[in-house]
mmCIF file of C-alpha atoms in Angstrom:
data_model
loop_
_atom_site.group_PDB
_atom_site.id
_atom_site.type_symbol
_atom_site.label_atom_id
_atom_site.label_comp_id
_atom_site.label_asym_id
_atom_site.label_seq_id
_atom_site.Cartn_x
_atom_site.Cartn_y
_atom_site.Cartn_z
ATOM 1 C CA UNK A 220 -6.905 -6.249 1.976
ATOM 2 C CA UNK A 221 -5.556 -2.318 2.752
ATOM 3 C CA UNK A 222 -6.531 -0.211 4.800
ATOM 4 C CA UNK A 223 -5.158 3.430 5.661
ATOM 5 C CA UNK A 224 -6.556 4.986 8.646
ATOM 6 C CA UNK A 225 -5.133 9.023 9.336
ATOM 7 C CA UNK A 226 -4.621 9.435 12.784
ATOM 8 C CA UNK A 227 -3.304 13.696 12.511
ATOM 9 C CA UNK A 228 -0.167 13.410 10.766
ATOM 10 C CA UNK A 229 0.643 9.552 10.925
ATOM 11 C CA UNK A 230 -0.741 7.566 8.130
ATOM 12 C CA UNK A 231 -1.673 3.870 9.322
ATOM 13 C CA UNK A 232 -1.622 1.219 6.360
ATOM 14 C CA UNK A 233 -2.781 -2.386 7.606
ATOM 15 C CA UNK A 234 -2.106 -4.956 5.559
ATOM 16 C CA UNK A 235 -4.325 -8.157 5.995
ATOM 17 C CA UNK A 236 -3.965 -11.548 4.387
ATOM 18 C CA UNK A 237 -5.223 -14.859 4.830
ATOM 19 C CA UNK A 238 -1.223 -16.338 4.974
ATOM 20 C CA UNK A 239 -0.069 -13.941 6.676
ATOM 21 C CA UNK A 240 -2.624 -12.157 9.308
ATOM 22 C CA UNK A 241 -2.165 -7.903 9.734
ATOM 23 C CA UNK A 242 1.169 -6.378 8.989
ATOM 24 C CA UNK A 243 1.014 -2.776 10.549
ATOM 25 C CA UNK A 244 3.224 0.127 8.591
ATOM 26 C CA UNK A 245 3.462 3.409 10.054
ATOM 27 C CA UNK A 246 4.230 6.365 7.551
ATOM 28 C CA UNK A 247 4.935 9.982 8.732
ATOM 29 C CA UNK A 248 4.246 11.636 5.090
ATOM 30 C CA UNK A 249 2.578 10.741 1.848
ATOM 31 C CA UNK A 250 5.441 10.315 0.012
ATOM 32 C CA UNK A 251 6.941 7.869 2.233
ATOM 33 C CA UNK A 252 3.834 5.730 1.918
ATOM 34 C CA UNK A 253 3.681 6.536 -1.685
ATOM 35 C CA UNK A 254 7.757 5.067 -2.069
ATOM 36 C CA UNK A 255 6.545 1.433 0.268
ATOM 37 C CA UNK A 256 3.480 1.304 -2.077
ATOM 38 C CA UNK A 257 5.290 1.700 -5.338
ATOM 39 C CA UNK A 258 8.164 -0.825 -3.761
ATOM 40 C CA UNK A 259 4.985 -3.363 -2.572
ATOM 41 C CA UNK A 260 3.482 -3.305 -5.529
ATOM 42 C CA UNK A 261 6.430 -3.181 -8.384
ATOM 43 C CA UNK A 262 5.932 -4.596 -11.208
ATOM 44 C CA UNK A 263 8.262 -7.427 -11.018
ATOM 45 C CA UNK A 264 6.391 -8.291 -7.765
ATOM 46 C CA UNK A 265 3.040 -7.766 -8.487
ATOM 47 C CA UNK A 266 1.187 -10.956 -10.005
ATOM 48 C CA UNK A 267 -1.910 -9.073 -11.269
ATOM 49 C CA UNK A 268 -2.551 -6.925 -14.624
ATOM 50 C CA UNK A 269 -0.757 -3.718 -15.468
ATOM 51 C CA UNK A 270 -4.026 -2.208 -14.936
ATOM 52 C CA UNK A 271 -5.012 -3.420 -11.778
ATOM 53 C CA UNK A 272 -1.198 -2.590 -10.575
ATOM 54 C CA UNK A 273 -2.213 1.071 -11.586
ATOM 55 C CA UNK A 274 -5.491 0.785 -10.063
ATOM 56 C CA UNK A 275 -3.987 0.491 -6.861
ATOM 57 C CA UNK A 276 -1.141 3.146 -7.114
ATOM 58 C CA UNK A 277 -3.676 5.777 -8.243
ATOM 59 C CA UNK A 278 -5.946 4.646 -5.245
ATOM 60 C CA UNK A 279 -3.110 5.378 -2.837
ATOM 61 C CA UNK A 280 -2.947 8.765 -4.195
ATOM 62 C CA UNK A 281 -6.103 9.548 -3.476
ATOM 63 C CA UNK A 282 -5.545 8.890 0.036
#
């Protein structure tokens, strides 16, 4: 699970998985989220569809 909290111009992502616990990543633009996101979820690492790959860029763009 994601989740991006805004706190004024820092951008929060917390990353939470059953394996792993929370990862915390702090981001001081969009774009530098937008360049770990597109890194996290490449498609050589990504183990889901094309689609749902997209999905989840296009979601991040909206944030």
């Amino acid at each position: 699970m994601l989740n991006v909290e805004i706190n004024g111009k820092t951008l929060i992502l917390r990353e939470i998985s059953e394996e792993w616990g929370e990862e915390c990543h702090t981001f001081l633009s969009r774009p530098a989220m937008m360049h770990w996101a597109e890194e996290r979820f490449s498609p050589k690492r990504f183990k889901g569809t094309e689609e749902e790959r997209l999905q989840i860029l296009e979601n991040f763009r909206k944030v």
